[in-house]
CSV table of C-alpha atoms in Angstrom, one decimal:
chain,number,residue,atom,x,y,z
A,1110,MET,CA,83.1,91.0,79.1
A,1111,SER,CA,85.2,93.7,77.5
A,1112,GLN,CA,87.1,91.0,75.7
A,1113,ASN,CA,84.0,89.2,74.7
A,1114,LEU,CA,82.8,92.4,73.1
A,1115,GLY,CA,86.2,92.9,71.4
A,1116,LEU,CA,86.8,96.2,73.2
A,1117,HIS,CA,90.5,95.3,73.5
A,1118,ARG,CA,91.0,95.4,69.8
A,1119,ASN,CA,91.7,98.4,67.5
A,1120,CYS,CA,88.4,99.1,65.8
A,1121,ASP,CA,89.5,102.1,63.6
A,1122,ASN,CA,89.2,100.0,60.4
A,1123,TRP,CA,85.9,98.3,61.4
A,1124,ASN,CA,82.6,99.1,59.7
A,1125,LEU,CA,81.4,101.2,62.6
A,1126,THR,CA,80.3,104.8,62.9
A,1127,ALA,CA,82.8,107.3,64.4
A,1128,THR,CA,80.6,107.6,67.5
A,1129,GLU,CA,80.5,103.8,68.1
A,1130,LYS,CA,84.3,103.6,67.7
A,1131,GLU,CA,84.8,106.3,70.3
A,1132,GLU,CA,82.4,104.7,72.7
A,1133,ARG,CA,84.2,101.4,72.4
A,1134,LYS,CA,87.6,103.1,73.2
A,1135,ARG,CA,86.2,104.9,76.2
A,1136,ALA,CA,84.5,101.8,77.5
A,1137,PHE,CA,87.6,99.7,77.3
A,1138,TYR,CA,89.9,102.2,79.0
A,1139,GLY,CA,87.3,102.7,81.7
A,1140,CYS,CA,87.6,99.0,82.3
A,1141,PHE,CA,91.3,99.2,82.1
A,1142,ILE,CA,91.5,102.0,84.8
A,1143,VAL,CA,89.2,100.1,87.2
A,1144,ASP,CA,91.3,96.9,86.6
A,1145,ARG,CA,94.5,98.6,87.6
A,1146,LEU,CA,93.2,100.5,90.5
A,1147,SER,CA,91.2,97.6,91.9
A,1148,CYS,CA,94.2,95.3,91.6
A,1149,ALA,CA,96.5,97.7,93.5
A,1150,MET,CA,93.8,98.3,96.1
A,1151,HIS,CA,93.1,94.6,96.7
A,1152,GLY,CA,96.6,93.2,96.1
A,1153,ARG,CA,95.7,91.1,93.0
A,1154,SER,CA,97.3,90.6,89.6
A,1155,PRO,CA,95.9,92.8,86.7
A,1156,MET,CA,93.3,91.0,84.7
A,1157,ILE,CA,94.0,92.9,81.5
A,1158,ASP,CA,97.4,91.9,80.1
A,1159,ASP,CA,99.4,94.7,78.5
A,1160,ARG,CA,100.3,92.3,75.6
A,1161,ASP,CA,96.7,91.5,74.8
A,1162,TYR,CA,95.1,94.8,73.7
A,1163,ASP,CA,95.8,97.4,71.0
A,1164,THR,CA,93.0,99.8,71.5
A,1165,PRO,CA,94.1,103.4,70.7
A,1166,TYR,CA,93.4,106.1,73.2
A,1167,PRO,CA,90.0,107.8,72.9
A,1168,SER,CA,90.0,111.2,71.2
A,1169,GLU,CA,90.5,114.3,73.3
A,1170,ASN,CA,88.1,116.2,71.1
A,1171,ASP,CA,84.6,116.3,72.7
A,1172,GLU,CA,82.1,119.0,71.8
A,1173,ASP,CA,80.6,118.8,75.3
A,1174,ASP,CA,84.1,119.3,76.8
A,1175,VAL,CA,85.3,122.4,75.0
A,1176,ASN,CA,84.7,125.1,77.6
A,1177,ARG,CA,85.7,123.1,80.6
A,1178,THR,CA,89.1,123.5,82.4
A,1179,PRO,CA,90.6,121.0,82.9
A,1180,ARG,CA,89.0,119.1,80.1
A,1181,ILE,CA,87.5,115.8,81.1
A,1182,MET,CA,89.1,113.8,78.2
A,1183,GLU,CA,92.5,115.4,78.8
A,1184,ASN,CA,92.3,114.3,82.4
A,1185,PHE,CA,91.1,110.9,81.3
A,1186,HIS,CA,94.2,110.5,79.0
A,1187,TYR,CA,96.6,111.1,81.8
A,1188,LEU,CA,94.7,108.9,84.1
A,1189,ILE,CA,95.1,106.1,81.6
A,1190,LYS,CA,98.8,106.8,81.4
A,1191,ILE,CA,99.4,106.8,85.1
A,1192,CYS,CA,97.4,103.5,85.4
A,1193,GLU,CA,99.7,102.0,82.8
A,1194,ILE,CA,102.7,102.9,85.0
A,1195,LEU,CA,100.9,101.5,88.1
A,1196,GLY,CA,100.4,98.2,86.3
A,1197,GLU,CA,104.1,98.0,85.5
A,1198,VAL,CA,104.9,98.7,89.2
A,1199,ILE,CA,102.6,95.9,90.3
A,1200,ARG,CA,104.1,93.5,87.7
A,1201,ASP,CA,107.8,94.3,88.3
A,1202,LEU,CA,107.8,94.7,92.1
A,1203,TYR,CA,104.8,92.9,93.6
A,1204,MET,CA,103.9,89.9,91.4
A,1205,VAL,CA,105.5,86.5,92.0
A,1206,LYS,CA,107.9,86.5,89.1
A,1207,GLY,CA,108.8,90.1,89.6
A,1208,ARG,CA,109.7,89.6,93.3
A,1209,LYS,CA,111.7,86.5,92.4
A,1210,HIS,CA,113.6,88.4,89.7
A,1211,LEU,CA,114.4,91.1,92.2
A,1212,SER,CA,115.7,88.6,94.7
A,1213,LEU,CA,118.2,87.3,92.1
A,1214,MET,CA,119.5,90.8,91.2
A,1215,PRO,CA,122.5,92.3,93.0
A,1216,THR,CA,120.6,95.6,93.1
A,1217,PRO,CA,117.1,96.7,92.1
A,1218,ASP,CA,118.3,100.0,90.7
A,1219,SER,CA,117.8,99.3,87.0
A,1220,ILE,CA,114.1,98.4,87.5
A,1221,VAL,CA,113.4,101.2,90.0
A,1222,SER,CA,115.2,103.6,87.7
A,1223,ALA,CA,113.0,102.7,84.7
A,1224,LEU,CA,109.8,103.1,86.7
A,1225,ASP,CA,110.9,106.3,88.3
A,1226,LYS,CA,111.9,107.7,85.0
A,1227,LYS,CA,108.4,107.0,83.6
A,1228,LEU,CA,106.8,108.7,86.6
A,1229,ASN,CA,109.1,111.8,86.1
A,1230,LYS,CA,108.2,111.9,82.4
A,1231,TRP,CA,104.5,111.7,83.2
A,1232,MET,CA,104.7,114.6,85.6
A,1233,ALA,CA,106.9,116.6,83.2
A,1234,LYS,CA,104.4,116.3,80.3
A,1235,LEU,CA,101.3,117.4,82.3
A,1236,PRO,CA,99.6,120.3,80.4
A,1237,PRO,CA,99.2,123.5,82.4
A,1238,SER,CA,95.5,122.7,83.1
A,1239,LEU,CA,96.4,119.5,84.9
A,1240,GLN,CA,99.4,120.8,86.9
A,1241,TYR,CA,98.9,121.1,90.6
A,1242,ARG,CA,101.3,121.8,93.5
A,1243,PRO,CA,99.5,121.1,96.8
A,1244,PRO,CA,100.1,123.6,99.6
A,1245,ASN,CA,102.5,122.5,102.3
A,1246,THR,CA,100.1,122.2,105.2
A,1247,ARG,CA,103.0,121.5,107.6
A,1248,LEU,CA,104.1,125.1,107.0
A,1249,ASN,CA,100.5,126.2,107.4
A,1250,GLU,CA,100.2,127.0,103.7
A,1251,ARG,CA,96.6,127.3,102.4
A,1252,ALA,CA,95.3,127.5,98.8
A,1253,PRO,CA,92.1,126.5,97.0
A,1254,ALA,CA,92.1,122.9,95.8
A,1255,PRO,CA,91.3,122.2,92.1
A,1256,THR,CA,88.6,119.9,90.9
A,1257,ILE,CA,88.0,116.6,92.6
A,1258,GLU,CA,89.2,114.6,89.6
A,1259,LEU,CA,92.4,116.5,89.3
A,1260,CYS,CA,93.1,116.1,93.1
A,1261,GLN,CA,92.6,112.3,92.7
A,1262,LEU,CA,94.8,112.2,89.7
A,1263,HIS,CA,97.7,113.6,91.6
A,1264,MET,CA,97.0,111.5,94.7
A,1265,LEU,CA,97.2,108.4,92.4
A,1266,PHE,CA,100.6,109.7,91.1
A,1267,TYR,CA,102.0,110.0,94.6
A,1268,THR,CA,100.6,106.6,95.6
A,1269,THR,CA,102.3,105.0,92.5
A,1270,LEU,CA,105.5,106.8,93.6
A,1271,ILE,CA,105.2,105.3,97.1
A,1272,LEU,CA,104.5,101.8,95.7
A,1273,THR,CA,107.6,102.1,93.5
A,1274,HIS,CA,110.0,103.0,96.3
A,1275,ARG,CA,108.5,101.5,99.4
A,1276,PRO,CA,109.9,98.0,98.9
A,1277,PHE,CA,113.4,99.4,99.1
A,1278,ILE,CA,113.2,101.3,102.4
A,1279,PRO,CA,116.1,99.7,104.4
A,1280,GLY,CA,115.3,97.7,107.5
A,1281,HIS,CA,116.7,98.5,110.9
A,1282,SER,CA,119.6,96.0,110.6
A,1283,GLN,CA,120.7,97.0,107.1
A,1284,THR,CA,124.1,98.7,107.0
A,1285,VAL,CA,123.9,99.2,103.2
A,1286,ALA,CA,120.7,100.5,101.7
A,1287,PRO,CA,119.2,98.2,99.0
A,1288,SER,CA,119.1,101.0,96.4
A,1289,VAL,CA,121.0,104.2,95.6
A,1290,PHE,CA,117.6,105.9,95.6
A,1291,PRO,CA,116.7,107.7,98.9
A,1292,SER,CA,113.6,105.6,99.0
A,1293,ALA,CA,112.5,106.5,102.5
A,1294,SER,CA,112.6,110.2,101.7
A,1295,ILE,CA,110.9,109.8,98.4
A,1296,CYS,CA,108.0,107.9,100.1
A,1297,THR,CA,107.8,110.6,102.8
A,1298,PHE,CA,107.6,113.3,100.2
A,1299,ALA,CA,104.8,111.5,98.3
A,1300,ALA,CA,102.9,110.7,101.5
A,1301,ASN,CA,103.1,114.4,102.6
A,1302,LYS,CA,101.6,115.4,99.2
A,1303,ILE,CA,98.7,113.0,99.6
A,1304,SER,CA,98.1,114.4,103.1
A,1305,ASP,CA,98.3,118.0,101.8
A,1306,ILE,CA,95.6,117.3,99.1
A,1307,ALA,CA,93.4,115.5,101.6
A,1308,GLU,CA,93.7,118.4,104.0
A,1309,SER,CA,92.9,121.0,101.4
A,1310,LEU,CA,89.7,119.1,100.4
A,1311,LEU,CA,88.8,118.6,104.0
A,1312,ALA,CA,89.1,122.3,104.7
A,1313,GLU,CA,86.7,123.0,101.8
A,1314,SER,CA,84.2,120.3,102.9
A,1315,ARG,CA,84.7,118.4,99.6
A,1316,LEU,CA,86.5,115.3,100.8
A,1317,THR,CA,83.3,113.3,101.0
A,1318,ARG,CA,83.0,113.6,97.2
A,1319,VAL,CA,86.1,111.5,96.4
A,1320,ASN,CA,85.8,108.0,94.9
A,1321,ASN,CA,86.6,104.9,97.0
A,1322,TYR,CA,90.1,104.6,95.5
A,1323,ALA,CA,91.1,107.8,97.4
A,1324,LEU,CA,90.8,105.7,100.6
A,1325,PHE,CA,93.6,103.5,99.3
A,1326,PHE,CA,95.7,106.6,98.5
A,1327,MET,CA,95.3,108.0,102.0
A,1328,PHE,CA,95.9,104.6,103.6
A,1329,THR,CA,99.1,104.1,101.7
A,1330,ALA,CA,100.3,107.5,102.9
A,1331,GLY,CA,99.3,106.6,106.4
A,1332,ILE,CA,101.5,103.5,106.4
A,1333,ILE,CA,104.5,105.6,105.5
A,1334,PHE,CA,103.8,108.0,108.4
A,1335,ILE,CA,103.5,105.1,110.8
A,1336,HIS,CA,106.9,103.9,109.7
A,1337,ASN,CA,108.3,107.4,110.2
A,1338,ALA,CA,106.7,107.7,113.6
A,1339,SER,CA,109.1,105.1,115.0
A,1340,SER,CA,112.2,107.1,113.8
A,1341,PRO,CA,114.9,107.8,116.3
A,1342,ASP,CA,114.7,111.4,115.2
A,1343,SER,CA,112.3,112.8,117.8
A,1344,MET,CA,111.2,115.8,115.8
A,1345,PHE,CA,110.7,113.8,112.6
A,1346,ALA,CA,108.7,111.1,114.5
A,1347,PHE,CA,106.6,113.9,116.1
A,1348,GLU,CA,105.7,115.4,112.8
A,1349,ALA,CA,104.8,111.9,111.5
A,1350,LYS,CA,102.4,111.4,114.4
A,1351,ILE,CA,100.7,114.6,113.5
A,1352,SER,CA,100.4,113.4,109.9
A,1353,ILE,CA,98.9,110.1,111.1
A,1354,ASN,CA,96.2,111.9,113.0
A,1355,LYS,CA,95.5,114.1,110.0
A,1356,ILE,CA,95.1,111.1,107.7
A,1357,ILE,CA,92.9,109.3,110.2
A,1358,ARG,CA,90.7,112.4,110.6
A,1359,ALA,CA,90.5,112.7,106.8
A,1360,MET,CA,89.5,109.0,106.5
A,1361,ASP,CA,86.9,109.5,109.2
A,1362,GLU,CA,85.4,112.2,107.0
A,1363,VAL,CA,85.4,110.0,104.0
A,1364,GLU,CA,83.5,107.4,106.1
A,1365,LYS,CA,80.4,109.5,105.6
A,1366,THR,CA,80.4,108.4,101.9
A,1367,TRP,CA,82.4,105.1,102.1
A,1368,ILE,CA,81.7,103.2,105.2
A,1369,THR,CA,84.6,100.8,104.7
A,1370,SER,CA,86.9,103.7,105.7
A,1371,ALA,CA,86.4,102.8,109.4
A,1372,ARG,CA,87.9,99.4,108.8
A,1373,HIS,CA,91.0,100.9,107.3
A,1374,CYS,CA,91.3,103.4,110.1
A,1375,ASN,CA,91.3,100.5,112.5
A,1376,ILE,CA,94.2,98.9,110.6
A,1377,LEU,CA,96.3,102.1,110.9
A,1378,GLY,CA,95.5,102.2,114.6
A,1379,ALA,CA,96.5,98.6,115.0
A,1380,LEU,CA,99.8,99.3,113.2
A,1381,ALA,CA,100.5,102.2,115.5
A,1382,GLY,CA,99.8,100.0,118.5
A,1383,LEU,CA,102.1,97.3,117.1
A,1384,ARG,CA,105.0,99.8,117.2
A,1385,ASP,CA,103.9,101.4,120.5
A,1386,ILE,CA,103.2,104.7,118.8
A,1387,ASP,CA,101.2,107.0,121.1
A,1388,LEU,CA,98.9,109.2,118.9
A,1389,GLU,CA,96.9,110.7,121.8
A,1390,CYS,CA,99.4,113.0,123.3
A,1391,VAL,CA,100.2,114.9,120.1
A,1392,ASP,CA,99.8,118.7,119.9
A,1393,GLU,CA,98.4,119.1,116.4
A,1394,SER,CA,98.5,122.8,116.6
A,1395,TYR,CA,102.2,122.6,115.9
A,1396,THR,CA,103.3,123.8,112.5
A,1397,ARG,CA,106.8,124.6,111.3
A,1398,SER,CA,107.3,128.2,110.2
A,1399,GLN,CA,109.5,129.0,107.2
A,1400,GLN,CA,112.2,130.1,109.6
A,1401,LYS,CA,112.1,126.8,111.5
A,1402,LYS,CA,112.2,124.9,108.2
A,1403,ARG,CA,115.3,126.8,107.0
A,1404,HIS,CA,117.0,126.3,110.3
A,1405,ARG,CA,116.2,122.5,110.2
A,1406,THR,CA,117.4,122.2,106.6
A,1407,GLU,CA,120.8,123.9,107.4
A,1408,ALA,CA,121.3,121.7,110.5
A,1409,SER,CA,120.4,118.5,108.7
A,1410,ILE,CA,123.2,118.9,106.2
A,1411,ALA,CA,125.5,117.8,109.1
A,1412,VAL,CA,123.1,115.1,110.4
A,1413,PRO,CA,123.0,112.1,108.0
A,1414,ASN,CA,119.8,110.6,109.5
A,1415,SER,CA,117.7,113.7,108.8
A,1416,PRO,CA,115.2,113.3,105.9
A,1417,GLU,CA,114.6,117.0,105.5
A,1418,PRO,CA,117.1,117.8,102.6
A,1419,ASP,CA,115.7,115.0,100.4
A,1420,TYR,CA,112.2,116.5,100.8
A,1421,GLN,CA,113.4,120.0,99.9
A,1422,GLN,CA,115.3,118.6,96.8
A,1423,MET,CA,112.1,116.8,95.7
A,1424,GLU,CA,110.1,119.9,96.0
A,1425,GLU,CA,112.5,121.6,93.7
A,1426,LYS,CA,112.5,118.6,91.4
A,1427,TYR,CA,108.8,118.6,90.8
A,1428,TYR,CA,107.8,122.2,91.2
A,1429,MET,CA,109.0,125.7,90.2
A,1430,ASP,CA,109.0,128.3,92.9
A,1431,SER,CA,108.5,125.7,95.7
A,1432,SER,CA,109.3,128.3,98.4
A,1433,ALA,CA,106.2,130.3,97.6
A,1434,SER,CA,103.5,130.2,100.2
A,1435,THR,CA,100.6,129.6,97.8
A,1436,GLY,CA,99.8,126.1,96.5
A,1437,SER,CA,97.9,126.0,93.2
A,1438,THR,CA,98.3,125.1,89.6
A,1439,ARG,CA,101.7,126.0,88.5
A,1440,SER,CA,104.3,124.9,86.0
A,1441,PRO,CA,106.4,121.9,86.9
A,1442,HIS,CA,110.2,122.2,87.1
A,1443,THR,CA,110.4,120.7,83.6
A,1444,ASP,CA,113.9,122.0,82.8
A,1445,GLU,CA,115.4,120.4,85.9
A,1446,ILE,CA,113.4,117.2,86.3
A,1447,VAL,CA,116.1,114.6,86.6
A,1448,THR,CA,115.9,111.6,84.3
A,1449,ILE,CA,117.4,108.6,86.0
A,1450,ASN,CA,120.3,106.6,84.6
A,1451,SER,CA,120.9,103.2,86.2
A,1452,ASN,CA,124.6,103.6,85.6
A,1453,ASN,CA,124.8,106.9,87.5
A,1454,ASN,CA,125.8,106.8,91.1
A,1455,THR,CA,123.7,109.8,92.0
A,1456,PRO,CA,120.2,109.4,90.5
A,1457,TYR,CA,118.9,112.5,92.3
A,1458,ASN,CA,120.5,115.8,92.9
A,1459,LEU,CA,121.5,114.7,96.3
A,1460,LEU,CA,123.0,116.8,99.0
A,1461,PRO,CA,126.6,116.1,100.1
A,1462,HIS,CA,125.8,113.8,103.0
A,1463,GLU,CA,123.5,111.7,100.8
A,1464,GLN,CA,126.2,111.4,98.1
A,1465,GLN,CA,128.5,110.1,100.8
A,1466,GLN,CA,125.9,107.4,101.8
A,1467,ALA,CA,125.1,106.4,98.2
A,1468,THR,CA,128.6,106.1,96.8
A,1469,PRO,CA,129.9,103.3,99.1
A,1470,GLN,CA,126.6,101.5,98.6
A,1471,HIS,CA,127.2,101.5,94.9
A,1472,TYR,CA,130.6,99.9,95.2
A,1473,GLN,CA,129.3,97.2,97.5
A,1474,GLU,CA,126.5,96.1,95.3
A,1475,ASN,CA,128.4,93.3,93.7
A,1476,ASP,CA,129.5,91.8,97.0
A,1477,THR,CA,126.0,91.0,98.3
A,1478,MET,CA,122.7,90.2,96.6
A,1479,PHE,CA,119.6,92.3,97.1
A,1480,ASP,CA,117.8,90.8,100.1
A,1481,PRO,CA,114.1,91.8,100.1
A,1482,ASN,CA,113.6,90.0,103.4
A,1483,ALA,CA,115.7,92.6,105.2
A,1484,THR,CA,113.8,95.7,103.9
A,1485,ALA,CA,111.6,97.6,106.3
A,1486,PHE,CA,108.4,96.7,104.4
A,1487,TRP,CA,109.0,93.1,103.6
A,1488,GLU,CA,105.8,91.0,103.6
A,1489,ILE,CA,103.6,94.0,104.5
A,1490,PRO,CA,100.4,93.9,102.5
A,1491,MET,CA,100.3,96.5,99.8
A,1492,SER,CA,96.5,96.3,99.7
A,1493,PHE,CA,93.3,96.6,101.6
A,1494,ASP,CA,92.8,92.8,101.8
A,1495,ILE,CA,91.6,92.1,105.3
A,1496,ASP,CA,92.7,88.5,105.3
A,1497,GLU,CA,96.2,89.5,104.4
A,1498,TRP,CA,96.3,92.1,107.2
A,1499,ASN,CA,94.9,89.6,109.7
A,1500,SER,CA,97.6,87.2,108.7
A,1501,TYR,CA,100.3,89.9,109.0
A,1502,PHE,CA,99.2,91.0,112.5
A,1503,SER,CA,99.0,87.4,113.6
A,1504,ASN,CA,102.6,86.8,112.4
A,1505,GLN,CA,103.8,90.0,114.1
A,1506,LYS,CA,102.2,89.1,117.4
A,1507,GLY,CA,103.7,85.6,117.2
A,1508,GLN,CA,107.2,87.1,116.6
A,1509,GLN,CA,106.7,89.5,119.5
A,1510,GLN,CA,105.7,86.7,121.9
A,1511,GLN,CA,108.7,84.7,120.8
A,1512,GLN,CA,111.0,87.6,121.3
A,1513,GLN,CA,109.6,88.2,124.8
A,1514,GLN,CA,110.1,84.6,125.6
A,1515,ASN,CA,113.7,84.8,124.5
A,1516,ASN,CA,114.2,87.9,126.6
A,1517,GLN,CA,112.8,86.0,129.7
A,1518,ASP,CA,115.0,83.0,129.0
A,1519,TYR,CA,118.2,85.1,128.6
A,1520,PRO,CA,117.7,88.2,130.7
A,1521,ILE,CA,121.5,88.9,131.1
A,1522,TYR,CA,122.8,88.6,127.6
A,1523,LEU,CA,120.0,90.2,125.5
A,1524,ARG,CA,119.5,93.9,125.2
A,1525,SER,CA,116.8,95.8,123.5
A,1526,GLU,CA,116.3,95.4,119.8
A,1527,SER,CA,117.5,98.8,119.0
A,1528,SER,CA,120.9,98.3,120.7
A,1529,ASN,CA,121.6,94.6,120.2
A,1530,PRO,CA,124.0,94.1,117.3
A,1531,TYR,CA,123.4,90.3,117.3
A,1532,SER,CA,119.6,90.4,117.0
A,1533,THR,CA,118.1,88.0,114.5
A,1534,ARG,CA,116.4,89.1,111.3
A,1535,THR,CA,113.0,88.1,112.8
A,1536,SER,CA,113.1,91.2,115.0
A,1537,ASP,CA,113.7,93.3,111.9
A,1538,GLN,CA,110.5,92.1,110.3
A,1539,HIS,CA,108.4,94.5,112.4
A,1540,TYR,CA,107.8,96.2,109.1
A,1541,LEU,CA,106.1,99.3,110.4
């Protein structure tokens, strides 16, 4: 309909009043935002092609919006921009040709670098009225949450960050990571931020006011937590289980407004059951103190498998004064936001043990092609589509039954999946 009305064309030189021109721009970009969010939420290709519209952004000047902070149109502009990046992520990483192109590349770093750079730039250019650092609820930080629309804007940013890096979290059998980016730690950082925002809104009894897309944001974070809950690092897995319960509790609250939330909570529960993750015997009163966090960070420098240093580096990357105990609107770390160069071996300001992991990977990238089938999230649905999830669970159960049959046929020679160096790739496709 928007194309039938010509909303996708620049109307600045048309014989229309200024009010009509502005209304057309706002209507088109309203359709554009719904298109991008709905496509991500339901796992479909965008309907509005980037090459098929030239409508300028609507004006930020609105006489009804002067005394409001943040201004509605200012928030709308940055919502449009993050949705543009989301569309590029879907096109380059999830659509058919994008996935095929990735499989033919020796490394996905050039594509991931370009997308990550755009996300960094988006965050760096946020005006002060739109900046927000959520409090770290895992450290028992508390702070008033800003407006609902600003919270959802930042949840969308972190969801886009997860969708950018999630396909490159290495699988259990991968000895060389598919990307020089610390994808698992980046996704954990973003998922924690989504959880922090949801927790803040829940504490203020405002979570029921979010739109239905916020369900997708929380669900995406929940999938990352379920992946982390199967980590061999017991403390890291324990904290992930706490986060899963928090996300499910937040989604239960949202069910008062959006009844479909119950269905997506069931999916998270089924995923946890698929990986034998016990969520019932978790002491949710546990929180890390600042002292415990400092101690864990120091210890993790000597332990390559610990994700804690990456998280601390990303806190410093996006926010100034990240060690402060209050979370509210504050200036981003604009002077130190790292722009990514695909030719650079260290795209982030990595700690020494991470540099040691990334460097040999960079030298081996020409020896083997990027194999998306071996990544931890290969074939996992990115969306809410129930049919896709039913198909996924059916495939996983079939693989589990086949593996159990193989174990019964060869009880002497086969060990558990975690200790068997000769296990087939099929066992590595338990993506959560």
